[in-house]
Coordinates of C-alpha atoms and ligand atoms in Angstrom, one line a residue:
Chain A
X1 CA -83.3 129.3 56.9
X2 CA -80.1 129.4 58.6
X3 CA -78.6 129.6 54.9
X4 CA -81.0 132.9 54.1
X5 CA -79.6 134.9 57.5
X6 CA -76.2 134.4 55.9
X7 CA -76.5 135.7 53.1
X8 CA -78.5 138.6 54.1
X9 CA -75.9 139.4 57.0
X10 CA -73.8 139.7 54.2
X11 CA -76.4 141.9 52.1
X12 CA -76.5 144.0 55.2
X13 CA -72.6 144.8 55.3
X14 CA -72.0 145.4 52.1
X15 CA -74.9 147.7 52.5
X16 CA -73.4 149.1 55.3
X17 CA -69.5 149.2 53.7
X18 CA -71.2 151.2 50.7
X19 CA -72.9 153.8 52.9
X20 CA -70.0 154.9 55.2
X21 CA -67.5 154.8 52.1
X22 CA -70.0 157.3 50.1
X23 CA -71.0 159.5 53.1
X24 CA -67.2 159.1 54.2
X25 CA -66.0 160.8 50.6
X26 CA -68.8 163.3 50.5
X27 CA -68.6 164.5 53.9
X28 CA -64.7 164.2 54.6
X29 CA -63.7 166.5 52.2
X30 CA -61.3 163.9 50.3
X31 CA -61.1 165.1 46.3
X32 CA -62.5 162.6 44.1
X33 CA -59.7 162.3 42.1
X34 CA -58.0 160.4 44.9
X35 CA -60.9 158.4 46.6
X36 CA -64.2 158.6 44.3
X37 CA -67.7 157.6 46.0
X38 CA -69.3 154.2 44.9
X39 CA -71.6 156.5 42.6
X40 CA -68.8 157.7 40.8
X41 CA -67.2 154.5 40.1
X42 CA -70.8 152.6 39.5
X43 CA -70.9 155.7 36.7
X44 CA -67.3 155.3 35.5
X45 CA -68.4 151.2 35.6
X46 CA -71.7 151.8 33.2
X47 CA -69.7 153.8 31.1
X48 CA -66.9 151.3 30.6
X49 CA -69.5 148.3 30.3
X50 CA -72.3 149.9 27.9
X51 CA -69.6 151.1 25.4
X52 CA -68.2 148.0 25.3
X53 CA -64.5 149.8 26.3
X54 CA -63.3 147.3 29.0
X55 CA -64.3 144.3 27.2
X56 CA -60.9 144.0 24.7
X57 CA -59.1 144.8 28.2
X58 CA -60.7 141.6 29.6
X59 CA -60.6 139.4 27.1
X60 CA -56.8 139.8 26.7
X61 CA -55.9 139.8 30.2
X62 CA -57.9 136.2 30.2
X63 CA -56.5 134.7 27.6
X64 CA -52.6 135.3 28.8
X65 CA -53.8 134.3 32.4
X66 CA -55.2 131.5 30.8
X67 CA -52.4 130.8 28.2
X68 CA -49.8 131.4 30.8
X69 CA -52.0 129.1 33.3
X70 CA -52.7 125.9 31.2
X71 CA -48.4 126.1 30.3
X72 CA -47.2 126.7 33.2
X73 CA -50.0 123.8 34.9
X74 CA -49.2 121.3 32.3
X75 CA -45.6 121.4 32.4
X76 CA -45.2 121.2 35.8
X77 CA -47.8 118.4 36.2
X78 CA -45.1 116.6 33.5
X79 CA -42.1 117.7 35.5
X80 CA -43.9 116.7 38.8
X81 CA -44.9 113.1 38.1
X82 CA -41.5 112.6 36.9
X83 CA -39.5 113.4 39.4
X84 CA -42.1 111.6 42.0
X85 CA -41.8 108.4 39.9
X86 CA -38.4 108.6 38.7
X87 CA -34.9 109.1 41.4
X88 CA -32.9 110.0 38.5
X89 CA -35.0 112.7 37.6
X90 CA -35.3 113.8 40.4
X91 CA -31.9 113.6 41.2
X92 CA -31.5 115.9 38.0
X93 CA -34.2 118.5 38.1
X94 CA -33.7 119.1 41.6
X95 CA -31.1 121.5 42.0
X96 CA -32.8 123.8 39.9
X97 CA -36.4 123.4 41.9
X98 CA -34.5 124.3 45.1
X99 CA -33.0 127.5 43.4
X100 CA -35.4 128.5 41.5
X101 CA -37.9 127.7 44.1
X102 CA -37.7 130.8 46.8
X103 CA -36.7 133.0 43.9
X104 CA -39.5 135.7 43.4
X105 CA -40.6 135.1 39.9
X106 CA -41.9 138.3 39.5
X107 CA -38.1 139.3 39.6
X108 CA -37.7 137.9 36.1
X109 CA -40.1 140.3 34.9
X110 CA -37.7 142.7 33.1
X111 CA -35.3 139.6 31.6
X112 CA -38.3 138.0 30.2
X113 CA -39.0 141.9 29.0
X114 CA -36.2 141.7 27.3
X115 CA -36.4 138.2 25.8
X116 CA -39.8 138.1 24.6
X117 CA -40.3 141.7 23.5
X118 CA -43.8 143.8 24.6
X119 CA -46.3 141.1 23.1
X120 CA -48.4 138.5 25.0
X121 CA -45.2 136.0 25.1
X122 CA -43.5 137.8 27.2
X123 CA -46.8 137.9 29.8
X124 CA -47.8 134.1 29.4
X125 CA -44.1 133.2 30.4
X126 CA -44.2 135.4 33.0
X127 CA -47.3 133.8 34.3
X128 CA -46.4 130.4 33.6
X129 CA -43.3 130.4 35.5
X130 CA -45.3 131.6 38.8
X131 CA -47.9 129.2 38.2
X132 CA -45.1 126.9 38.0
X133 CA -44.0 125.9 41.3
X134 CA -46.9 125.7 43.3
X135 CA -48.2 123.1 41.1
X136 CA -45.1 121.4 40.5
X137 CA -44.6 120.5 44.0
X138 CA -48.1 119.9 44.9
X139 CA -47.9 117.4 42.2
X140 CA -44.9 115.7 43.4
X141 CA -46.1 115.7 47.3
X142 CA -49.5 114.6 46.0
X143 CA -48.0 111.5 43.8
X144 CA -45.4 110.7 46.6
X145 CA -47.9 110.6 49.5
X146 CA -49.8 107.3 47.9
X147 CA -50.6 104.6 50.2
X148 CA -47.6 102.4 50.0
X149 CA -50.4 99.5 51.1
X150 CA -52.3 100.6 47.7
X151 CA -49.1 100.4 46.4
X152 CA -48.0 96.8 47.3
X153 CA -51.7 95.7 46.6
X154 CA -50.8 96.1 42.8
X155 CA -47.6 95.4 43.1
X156 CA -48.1 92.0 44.5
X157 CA -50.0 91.1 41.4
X158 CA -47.1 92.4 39.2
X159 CA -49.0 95.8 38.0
X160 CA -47.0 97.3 35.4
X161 CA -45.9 100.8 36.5
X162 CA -48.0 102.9 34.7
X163 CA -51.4 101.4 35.9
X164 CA -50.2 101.9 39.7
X165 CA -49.6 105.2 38.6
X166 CA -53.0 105.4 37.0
X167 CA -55.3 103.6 39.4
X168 CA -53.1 104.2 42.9
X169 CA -50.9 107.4 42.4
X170 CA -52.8 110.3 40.3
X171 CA -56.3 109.2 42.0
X172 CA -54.0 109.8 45.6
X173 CA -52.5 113.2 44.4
X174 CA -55.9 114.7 43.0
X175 CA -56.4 116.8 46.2
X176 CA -53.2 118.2 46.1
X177 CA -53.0 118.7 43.0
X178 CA -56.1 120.6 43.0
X179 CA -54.8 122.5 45.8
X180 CA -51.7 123.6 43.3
X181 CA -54.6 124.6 40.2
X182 CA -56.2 126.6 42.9
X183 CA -52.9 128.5 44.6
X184 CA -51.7 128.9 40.9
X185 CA -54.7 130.5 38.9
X186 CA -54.7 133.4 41.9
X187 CA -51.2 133.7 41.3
X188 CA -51.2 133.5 37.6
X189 CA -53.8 136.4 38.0
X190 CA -51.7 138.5 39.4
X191 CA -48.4 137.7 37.2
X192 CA -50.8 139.1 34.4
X193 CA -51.5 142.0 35.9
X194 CA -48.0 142.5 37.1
X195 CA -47.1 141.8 33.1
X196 CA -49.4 144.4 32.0
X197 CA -48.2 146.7 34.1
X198 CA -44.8 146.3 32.6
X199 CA -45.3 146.1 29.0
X200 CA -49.2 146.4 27.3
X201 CA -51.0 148.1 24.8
X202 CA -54.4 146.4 26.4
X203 CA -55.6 144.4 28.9
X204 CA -56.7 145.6 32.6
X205 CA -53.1 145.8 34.3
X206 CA -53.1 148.3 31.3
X207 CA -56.4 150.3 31.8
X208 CA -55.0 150.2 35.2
X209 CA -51.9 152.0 34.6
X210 CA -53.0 154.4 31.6
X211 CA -56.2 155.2 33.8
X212 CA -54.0 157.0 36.6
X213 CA -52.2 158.8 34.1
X214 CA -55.1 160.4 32.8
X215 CA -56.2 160.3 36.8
X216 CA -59.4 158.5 36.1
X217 CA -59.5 157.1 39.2
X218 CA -63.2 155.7 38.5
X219 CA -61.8 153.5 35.5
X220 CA -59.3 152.3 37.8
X221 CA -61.9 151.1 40.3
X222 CA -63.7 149.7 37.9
X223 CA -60.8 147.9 36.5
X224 CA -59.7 146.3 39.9
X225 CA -63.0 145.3 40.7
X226 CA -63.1 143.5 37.4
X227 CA -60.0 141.6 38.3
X228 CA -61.4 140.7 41.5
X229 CA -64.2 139.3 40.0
X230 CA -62.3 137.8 37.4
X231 CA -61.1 136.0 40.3
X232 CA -63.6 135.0 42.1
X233 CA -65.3 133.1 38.8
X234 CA -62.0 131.5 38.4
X235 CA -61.5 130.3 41.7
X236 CA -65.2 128.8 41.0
X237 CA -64.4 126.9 38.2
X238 CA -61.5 125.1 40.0
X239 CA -63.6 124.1 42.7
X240 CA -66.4 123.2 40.5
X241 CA -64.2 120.8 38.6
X242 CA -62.7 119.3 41.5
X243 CA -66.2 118.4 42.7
X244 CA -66.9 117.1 39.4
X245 CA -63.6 114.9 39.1
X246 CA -62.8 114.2 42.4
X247 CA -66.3 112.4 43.3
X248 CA -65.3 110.3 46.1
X249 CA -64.6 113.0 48.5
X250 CA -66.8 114.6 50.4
X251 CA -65.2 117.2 51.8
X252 CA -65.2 120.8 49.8
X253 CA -61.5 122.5 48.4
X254 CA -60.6 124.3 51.4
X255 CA -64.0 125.7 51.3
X256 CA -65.1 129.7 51.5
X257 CA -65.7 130.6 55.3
X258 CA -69.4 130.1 55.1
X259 CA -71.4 129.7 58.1
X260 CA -72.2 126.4 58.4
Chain B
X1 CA -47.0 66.4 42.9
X2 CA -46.9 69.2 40.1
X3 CA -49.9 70.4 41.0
X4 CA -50.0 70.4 44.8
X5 CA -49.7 73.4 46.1
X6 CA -47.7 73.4 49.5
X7 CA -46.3 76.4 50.8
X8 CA -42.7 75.4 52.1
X9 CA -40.3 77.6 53.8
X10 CA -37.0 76.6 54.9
X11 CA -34.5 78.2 57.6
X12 CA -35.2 81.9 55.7
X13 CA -33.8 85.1 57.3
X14 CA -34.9 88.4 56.3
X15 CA -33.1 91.7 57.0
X16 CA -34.7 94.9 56.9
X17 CA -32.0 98.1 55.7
X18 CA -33.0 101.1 58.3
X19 CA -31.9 104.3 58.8
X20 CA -30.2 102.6 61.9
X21 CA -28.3 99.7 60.3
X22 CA -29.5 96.4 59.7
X23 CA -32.3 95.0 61.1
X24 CA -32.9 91.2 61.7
X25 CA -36.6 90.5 61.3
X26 CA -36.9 86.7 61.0
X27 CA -34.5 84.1 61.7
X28 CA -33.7 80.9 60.4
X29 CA -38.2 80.3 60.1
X30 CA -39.4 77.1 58.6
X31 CA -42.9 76.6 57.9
X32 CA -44.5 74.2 56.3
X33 CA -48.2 74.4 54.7
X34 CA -50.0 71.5 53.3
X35 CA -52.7 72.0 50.7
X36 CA -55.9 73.1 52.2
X37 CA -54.6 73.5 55.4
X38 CA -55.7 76.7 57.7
X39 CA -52.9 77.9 59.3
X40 CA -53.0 80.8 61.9
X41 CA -49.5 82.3 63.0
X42 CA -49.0 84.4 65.9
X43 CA -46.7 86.3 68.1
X44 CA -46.1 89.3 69.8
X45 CA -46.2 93.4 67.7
X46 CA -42.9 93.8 65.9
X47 CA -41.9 90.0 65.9
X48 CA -41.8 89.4 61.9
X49 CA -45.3 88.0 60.8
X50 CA -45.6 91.1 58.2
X51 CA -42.4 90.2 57.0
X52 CA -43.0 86.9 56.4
X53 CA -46.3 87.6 54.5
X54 CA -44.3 90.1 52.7
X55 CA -41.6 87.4 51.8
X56 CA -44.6 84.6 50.7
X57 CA -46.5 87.4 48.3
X58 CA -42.8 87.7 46.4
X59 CA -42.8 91.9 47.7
X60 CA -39.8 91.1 49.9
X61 CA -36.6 88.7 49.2
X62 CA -35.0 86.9 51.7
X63 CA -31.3 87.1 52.5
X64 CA -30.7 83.2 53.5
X65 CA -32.8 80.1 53.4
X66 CA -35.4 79.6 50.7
X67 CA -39.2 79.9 49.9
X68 CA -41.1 77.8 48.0
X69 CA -44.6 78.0 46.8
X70 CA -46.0 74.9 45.1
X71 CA -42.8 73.8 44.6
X72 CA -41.1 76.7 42.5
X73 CA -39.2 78.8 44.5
X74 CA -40.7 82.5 45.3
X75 CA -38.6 85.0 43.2
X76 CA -41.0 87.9 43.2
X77 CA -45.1 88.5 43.1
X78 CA -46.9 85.9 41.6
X79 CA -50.5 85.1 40.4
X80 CA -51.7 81.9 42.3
X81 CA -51.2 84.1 45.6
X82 CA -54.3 86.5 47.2
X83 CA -53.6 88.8 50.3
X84 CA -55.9 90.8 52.8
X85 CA -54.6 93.5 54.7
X86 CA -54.7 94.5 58.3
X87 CA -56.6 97.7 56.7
X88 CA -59.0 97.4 54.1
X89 CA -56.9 99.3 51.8
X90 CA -59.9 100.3 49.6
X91 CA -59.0 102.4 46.8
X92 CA -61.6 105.5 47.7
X93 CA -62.1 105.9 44.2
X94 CA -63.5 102.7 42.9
X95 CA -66.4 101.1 43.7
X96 CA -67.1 98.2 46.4
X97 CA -67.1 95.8 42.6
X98 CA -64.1 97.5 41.2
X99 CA -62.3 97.1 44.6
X100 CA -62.8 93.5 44.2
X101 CA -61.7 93.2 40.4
X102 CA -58.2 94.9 41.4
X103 CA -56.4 91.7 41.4
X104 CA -57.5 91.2 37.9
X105 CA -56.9 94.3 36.6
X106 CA -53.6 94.6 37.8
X107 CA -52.9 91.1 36.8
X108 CA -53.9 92.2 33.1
X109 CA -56.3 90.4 32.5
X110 CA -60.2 91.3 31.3
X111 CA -62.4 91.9 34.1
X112 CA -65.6 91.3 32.2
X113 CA -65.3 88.0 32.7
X114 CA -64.6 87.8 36.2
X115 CA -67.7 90.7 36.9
X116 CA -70.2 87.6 37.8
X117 CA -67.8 85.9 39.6
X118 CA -67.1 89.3 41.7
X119 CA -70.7 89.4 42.2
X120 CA -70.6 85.9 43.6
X121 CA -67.9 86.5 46.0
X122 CA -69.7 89.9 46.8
X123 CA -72.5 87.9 47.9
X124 CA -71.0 85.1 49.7
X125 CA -69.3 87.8 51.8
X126 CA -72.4 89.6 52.6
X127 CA -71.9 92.6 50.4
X128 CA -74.0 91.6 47.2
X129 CA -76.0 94.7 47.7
X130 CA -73.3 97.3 48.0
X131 CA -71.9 96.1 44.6
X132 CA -71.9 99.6 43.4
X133 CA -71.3 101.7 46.1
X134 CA -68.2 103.5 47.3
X135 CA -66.0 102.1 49.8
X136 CA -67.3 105.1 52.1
X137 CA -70.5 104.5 52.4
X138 CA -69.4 100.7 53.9
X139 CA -68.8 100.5 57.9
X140 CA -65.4 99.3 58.4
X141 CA -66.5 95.7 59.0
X142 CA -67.8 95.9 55.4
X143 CA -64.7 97.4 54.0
X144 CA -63.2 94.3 55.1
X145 CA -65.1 91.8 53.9
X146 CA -64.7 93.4 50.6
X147 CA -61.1 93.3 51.3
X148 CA -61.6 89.3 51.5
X149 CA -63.4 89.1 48.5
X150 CA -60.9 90.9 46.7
X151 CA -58.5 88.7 48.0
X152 CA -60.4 85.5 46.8
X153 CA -60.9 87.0 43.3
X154 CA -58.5 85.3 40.9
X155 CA -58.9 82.1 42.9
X156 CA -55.2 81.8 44.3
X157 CA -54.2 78.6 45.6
X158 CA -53.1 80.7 48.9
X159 CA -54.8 83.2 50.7
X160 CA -52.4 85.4 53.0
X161 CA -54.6 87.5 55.9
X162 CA -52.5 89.7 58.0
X163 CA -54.9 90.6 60.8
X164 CA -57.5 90.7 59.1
X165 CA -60.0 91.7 61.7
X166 CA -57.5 93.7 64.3
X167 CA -59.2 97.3 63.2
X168 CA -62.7 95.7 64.2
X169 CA -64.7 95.9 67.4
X170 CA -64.7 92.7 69.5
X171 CA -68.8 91.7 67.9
X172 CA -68.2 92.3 64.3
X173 CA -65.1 90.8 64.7
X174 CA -66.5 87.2 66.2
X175 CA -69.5 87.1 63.8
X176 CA -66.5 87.9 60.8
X177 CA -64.3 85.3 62.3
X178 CA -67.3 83.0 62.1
X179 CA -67.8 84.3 58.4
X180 CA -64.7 83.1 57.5
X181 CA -64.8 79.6 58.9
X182 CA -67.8 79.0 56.7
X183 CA -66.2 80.5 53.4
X184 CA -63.4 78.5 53.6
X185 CA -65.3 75.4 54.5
X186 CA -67.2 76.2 51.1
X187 CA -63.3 77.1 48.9
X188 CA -60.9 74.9 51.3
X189 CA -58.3 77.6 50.1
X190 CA -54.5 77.7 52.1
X191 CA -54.4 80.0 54.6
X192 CA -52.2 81.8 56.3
X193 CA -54.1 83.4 58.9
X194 CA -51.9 85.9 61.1
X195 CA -53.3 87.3 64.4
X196 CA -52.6 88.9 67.9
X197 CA -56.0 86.8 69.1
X198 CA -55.5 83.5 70.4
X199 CA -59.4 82.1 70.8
X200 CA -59.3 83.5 66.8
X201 CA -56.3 81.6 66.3
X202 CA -57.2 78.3 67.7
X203 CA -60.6 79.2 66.5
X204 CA -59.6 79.0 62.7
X205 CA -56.8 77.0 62.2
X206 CA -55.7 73.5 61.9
X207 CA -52.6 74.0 62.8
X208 CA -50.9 77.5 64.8
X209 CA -47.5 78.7 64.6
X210 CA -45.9 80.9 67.5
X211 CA -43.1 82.8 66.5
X212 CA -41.1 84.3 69.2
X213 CA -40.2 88.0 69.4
X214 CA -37.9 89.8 67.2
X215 CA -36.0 88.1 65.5
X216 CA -39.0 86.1 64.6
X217 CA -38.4 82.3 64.4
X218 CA -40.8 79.5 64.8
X219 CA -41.0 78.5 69.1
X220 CA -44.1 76.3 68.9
X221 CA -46.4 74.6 66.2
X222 CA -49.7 73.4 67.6
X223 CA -51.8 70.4 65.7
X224 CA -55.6 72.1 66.1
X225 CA -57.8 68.7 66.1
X226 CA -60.9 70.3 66.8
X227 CA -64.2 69.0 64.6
X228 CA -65.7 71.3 61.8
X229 CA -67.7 73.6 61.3
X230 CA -66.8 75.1 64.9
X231 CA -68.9 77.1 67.1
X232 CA -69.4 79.2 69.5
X233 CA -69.3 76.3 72.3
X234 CA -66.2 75.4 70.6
X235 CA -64.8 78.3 72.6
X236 CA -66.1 76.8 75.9
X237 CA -65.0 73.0 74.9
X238 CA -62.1 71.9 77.1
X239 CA -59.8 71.2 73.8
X240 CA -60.1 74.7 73.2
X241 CA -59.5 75.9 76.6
X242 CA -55.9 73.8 77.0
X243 CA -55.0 75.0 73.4
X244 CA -55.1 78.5 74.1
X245 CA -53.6 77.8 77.8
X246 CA -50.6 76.4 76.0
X247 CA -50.4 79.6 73.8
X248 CA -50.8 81.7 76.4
X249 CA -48.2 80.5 78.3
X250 CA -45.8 79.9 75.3
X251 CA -46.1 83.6 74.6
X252 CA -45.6 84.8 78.0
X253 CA -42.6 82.7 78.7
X254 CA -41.6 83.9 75.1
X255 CA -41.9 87.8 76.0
X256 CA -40.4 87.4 78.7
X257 CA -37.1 86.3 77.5
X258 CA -37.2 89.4 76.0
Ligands
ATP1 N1 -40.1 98.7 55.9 C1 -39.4 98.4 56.9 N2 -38.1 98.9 57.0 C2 -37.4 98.7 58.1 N3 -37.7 97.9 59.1 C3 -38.9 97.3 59.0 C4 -39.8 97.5 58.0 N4 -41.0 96.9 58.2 C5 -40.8 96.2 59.3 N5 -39.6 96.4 59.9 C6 -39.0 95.9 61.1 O1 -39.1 94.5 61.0 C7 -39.6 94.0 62.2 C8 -40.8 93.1 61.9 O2 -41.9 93.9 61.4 P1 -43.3 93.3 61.0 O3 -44.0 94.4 60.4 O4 -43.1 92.1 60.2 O5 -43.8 92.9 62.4 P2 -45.2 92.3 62.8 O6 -45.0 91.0 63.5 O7 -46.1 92.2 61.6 O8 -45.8 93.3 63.9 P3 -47.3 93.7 64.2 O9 -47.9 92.6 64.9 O10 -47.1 94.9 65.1 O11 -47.9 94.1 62.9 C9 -40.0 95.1 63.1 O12 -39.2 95.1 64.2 C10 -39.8 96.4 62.3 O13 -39.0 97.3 63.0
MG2 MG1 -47.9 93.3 61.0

């Protein structure tokens, strides 16, 4: 019951939010060609979805997020586990995390530009490096913050190091390193986008950009919504997996604000 | 001889490194445990008896004196010791069975074959039902029985128990005192039993150390000559009552000097 009212308080102000933005356009005076009503873009939308147009845009600008996702995850999950078991990796790679770290990685848009040419390299680099470091040091926080009782528990029966790893460690670190998948796919959404913008014959960072030139201002809409949505699903699928994986918690991944 | 095991420590000191120098934790200690023997040690917060449970499962060396543990000396963790924590220290993850089978796991060795005696244990503690469930559906008094079953696993020939009941409320924790009384009766393992409780201590043991407070060293042993199995007017008898007198004063006069 109590779960109904929410959702149709919700029903009712998006209801509402659509109303004043299509009576605000129409009656304010404001051109469509800056600020369309939600009839506009729903038409812009259909057209865009029935045609099967936007469709190459999405898939591409999936599979670099995704590309650029899974690389930069993986390789910081490596990096991460390394330098939380081992002092003299850590005592090597560390330099480099500090400087890199607070270094905006968008920043190293145009170098990678350079490097990689206009293909999808140069945007799956891009987003692996942002997804990087959020999943790099979640990682290493996560492994480090083991129980050292846990710890001493295997130790005291001489547990090789890889099985405290395994049974004490990674089991320790799952909700922070969930945490990190979570921060990073939002940020690896928007390195895509940010890559398309800068170099792309497709995707929606593209259909973006080429749509303002041509001031299609309903295609844009459409396009942003799609990446919204885009993230929303993906966000999802983290969560969904973390419930899956990590089944001995019963607390949620910082959970939606939901009423109850 | 070979195969008695005795737990003997002789004049060990251990030093801690801390951010603040070095720390003296136990001093010149010797203890002495014969087989079978229940042996509670107590003393007040901060005095060493961590350490020197630390030192006995091998985690922890010692910087002078020497420890011996069924007469080789104790170079590192070994097999034929099982410990139970002051906390549970379940791994969340694993269920109430698995939690018991950690020993063996991390030991190497397969746990098939020890799954019926983990059921065993699981039942003389209590638990048998909860076999499969996850340490988070157990109250905390079950957690810790499971914790002593996991500590009784590989059959060591000494069980170490660092408070094992001090996160309990006062009933669970009398009914698991009594629980332990009977399942050692039935395994007759050597304990070391450490505890802030004197009617526990003088409860369990055969024989009760005092240590005195930091650096820990041995102030008092105390011969516990009180028939088995005890019971609950064991705690009213008058052996009991000048037993824990002595204690009591022993560890006044002993924080005090501090
Ligand atoms: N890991 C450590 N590093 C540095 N010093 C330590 C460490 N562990 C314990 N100590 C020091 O050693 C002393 C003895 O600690 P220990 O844990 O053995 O005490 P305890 O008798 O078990 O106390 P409690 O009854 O409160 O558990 C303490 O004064 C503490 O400051
Ligand atoms: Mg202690």
């Amino acid at each position: 019951m109590t779960k109904l009212k929410a959702y149709s308080v919700s029903v009712i102000s998006i209801t509402c939010f659509l109303l004043i933005w299509h009576f605000g356009t129409k009656w304010s005076g404001v051109p469509s060609y800056l600020l369309p009503g939600p009839i506009e873009v729903a038409k812009s939308a259909w057209v865009l979805y029935s045609t099967g147009l936007i469709f190459p845009h999405i898939g591409i600008t999936l599979t670099q997020m995704l590309l650029g996702y899974f690389l930069g995850c993986i390789i910081a999950f490596l990096l991460g586990a390394l330098v939380a078991e081992f002092v003299l990796a850590e005592r090597i790679l560390f330099p480099y995390v500090v400087g890199f770290q607070s270094m905006p990685k968008v920043a190293l848009a145009p170098l990678l530009l350079v490097w990689f040419g206009f293909g999808m390299t140069f945007k799956v680099v891009l987003v692996a490096l942002i997804c990087f470091f959020p999943m790099f040091i979640n990682t290493m926080t996560g492994l480090r913050s083991a129980n050292p009782d846990l710890v001493d528990l295997y130790r005291a029966f001489s547990a090789p190091r890889w099985l405290i790893f395994w049974d004490v460690k990674l089991p320790s670190a799952a909700n922070s390193i969930f945490a990190g998948l979570q921060i990073s796919i939002v940020l690896g959404l928007i390195g895509t986008v940010v890559g398309e913008f800068l170099a792309a014959r497709q995707g929606l960072g593209h259909l973006i950009q080429s749509s303002s030139m041509n001031f299609d201002v309903g295609a844009m809409f459409t396009s942003v919504f799609t990446l919204s949505l885009i993230g929303v699903l993906a966000n999802f699928a983290v969560r969904s997996v973390y419930r899956k994986v990590v089944y001995w918690e019963k607390t949620t991944l910082t959970a939606p604000v939901s009423g109850h | 001889m070979a195969n008695v095991p005795t737990l003997d420590i002789d004049g060990i000191s251990v030093v801690y490194q801390t951010t603040q120098g070095p720390l003296l934790a136990l001093r010149g200690l010797d203890l002495k445990i014969e087989k079978g023997q229940f042996v509670s040690v107590i003393g007040s917060s901060g005095c060493g008896k961590s350490t020197l449970l630390r030192v006995v499962s091998g985690l922890m060396p010692v910087s002078e004196g020497s420890a011996k543990l069924s007469g080789s000396a104790i170079t590192g963790p070994r097999s034929d010791v099982g410990i139970v924590f002051q906390q549970p220290t379940l791994l969340p993850w694993k269920t109430v069975i698995e939690n018991v089978l950690v020993p063996i796991r991390a030991l190497g060795l397969p746990t098939a074959n020890y799954r019926a005696r983990a059921e065993e244990l699981l039942e003389l503690v209590g638990l048998g039902k909860f076999a499969n469930h996850l340490p988070r559906e157990l109250s905390g008094g079950m957690q810790q029985r499971a914790g002593i079953a996991r500590g009784l696993i590989h059959d060591p020939a000494v069980l170490l128990m660092d408070e094992p009941f001090a996160a309990l409320d006062a009933l669970t924790r009398e009914r698991m005192t009594m629980e332990l009384q009977s399942i050692w009766l039935n395994t007759r393992k050597t304990v070391v039993f450490i505890t802030h409780s004197i009617p526990e201590a003088v409860f369990l043991a055969d024989k009760i150390v005092v240590l005195s407070g930091r650096p820990g060293t041995k102030v008092l042993e105390v011969p516990v000559d009180i028939a088995r199995p005890r019971t609950l007017e064991t705690l009213a008898s008058p052996e009991f009552g000048k037993i824990a007198n002595q204690l009591r004063q022993m560890l006044g006069a002993s924080s005090a000097m501090h």
